[in-house]
């Protein structure tokens, strides 16, 4: 079994009692316990180490060189001051994921700068202790199916991970758009397990990031990026054996809204550089932004995304909500768990009824007892339905 080192820096020994309103009430010992369990689920044996001393952290990283396939690092305040940690990450050449419990991008100015980030393969922040789990999953997906991290634009958030399956191709392509209610701390690592699983199944996967609310996104940048990320597949096809006739958009939650929206966006008839997807697989999508607003999904997420309520002006809702743009003219398969508490199943039922009435080829797979995140977990029993839906939308010629 591969080993992963979970490394915590200064003051994290005080977890549970230190500023609980920011860091929670769970102790470091309990966090270590959880990391070992999360690691085991992802296929890792996890070693945990904490120190308040920079030199001890460096020594532990150097020792990991012989044994660890990955490192999860919460360097605490050393994140913002330590070039030595940056250099150690580079020197040991072990893929390292930076983690912060709090949203360091939304606190004091000095916390926004991370000296270790440029040496890390991913930076996860603002997701509480769960960030450690996502970091372990990111490492597992990265080791199982190594990605190429590529930019599709000049903004630091316009990038994606390309994974190619074995064989000469041309490969069908799954473009992945992650969820998180369009908000900053949620990034494309959410879709890494799906990306690795679909690549193992024979798909080239392009797991795209986009600008998010709280980090330069929201109306209209998030939509512009989603479309640009999809169209970038045409550029990727210039260098890789991709089948542009078999492109499926796979979006989860808010990413489901983006995927459906891109599939239905208006396009100039002869836009040869625009990628026309064969269809969309929307996993627990936010398919109706007015309904999302009315139900208060994600604590006002639709309003934060569009910077409007429907009463302030319906135009942005009409422009961005898949339900307002029917028919999309594209094949759509929705997969939704009956136990989803973040985006209730009813939203998909109503959307599919409306899309069917509008003449779209659309179907809904209801998965008994599945929650919001089960549909993006390749280890859940639900996932067979997800991969079957992806295959269905991209039939082999
Ligand atoms: C932290 C954020 C740092 O800015 C801070 O100095 C910490 C904890 C976090 O986990 O949110 O000690 O890394």
CSV table of C-alpha atoms in Angstrom, one decimal, residues 4-8 12-13 15 26-40 45-51 72 129 132 136:
chain,number,residue,atom,x,y,z
A,4,UNK,CA,1.0,9.4,2.4
A,5,UNK,CA,2.4,11.8,5.0
A,6,UNK,CA,-0.1,14.2,6.6
A,7,UNK,CA,2.0,17.1,7.9
A,8,UNK,CA,0.6,19.8,10.2
A,12,UNK,CA,-2.3,23.0,14.7
A,13,UNK,CA,-1.7,20.9,17.9
A,15,UNK,CA,-7.0,22.3,17.1
A,26,UNK,CA,-12.2,18.7,16.6
A,27,UNK,CA,-8.8,17.9,18.1
A,28,UNK,CA,-5.7,17.1,16.1
A,29,UNK,CA,-5.8,13.5,17.4
A,30,UNK,CA,-9.3,13.1,16.0
A,31,UNK,CA,-8.3,14.8,12.7
A,32,UNK,CA,-5.3,12.3,12.4
A,33,UNK,CA,-7.7,9.4,13.1
A,34,UNK,CA,-10.1,10.7,10.3
A,35,UNK,CA,-7.1,11.2,7.9
A,36,UNK,CA,-6.1,7.5,8.5
A,37,UNK,CA,-9.6,6.4,7.7
A,38,UNK,CA,-10.0,8.7,4.6
A,39,UNK,CA,-6.6,7.6,3.4
A,40,UNK,CA,-7.5,3.9,3.8
A,45,UNK,CA,-1.5,4.1,4.6
A,46,UNK,CA,-1.4,7.5,6.3
A,47,UNK,CA,1.4,8.7,8.6
A,48,UNK,CA,0.6,11.8,10.6
A,49,UNK,CA,3.1,14.3,12.0
A,50,UNK,CA,2.8,17.7,13.6
A,51,UNK,CA,5.4,20.2,14.8
A,72,UNK,CA,-0.8,16.6,2.5
A,129,UNK,CA,-11.4,19.4,8.0
A,132,UNK,CA,-7.8,16.8,4.1
A,136,UNK,CA,-6.1,12.5,-0.1
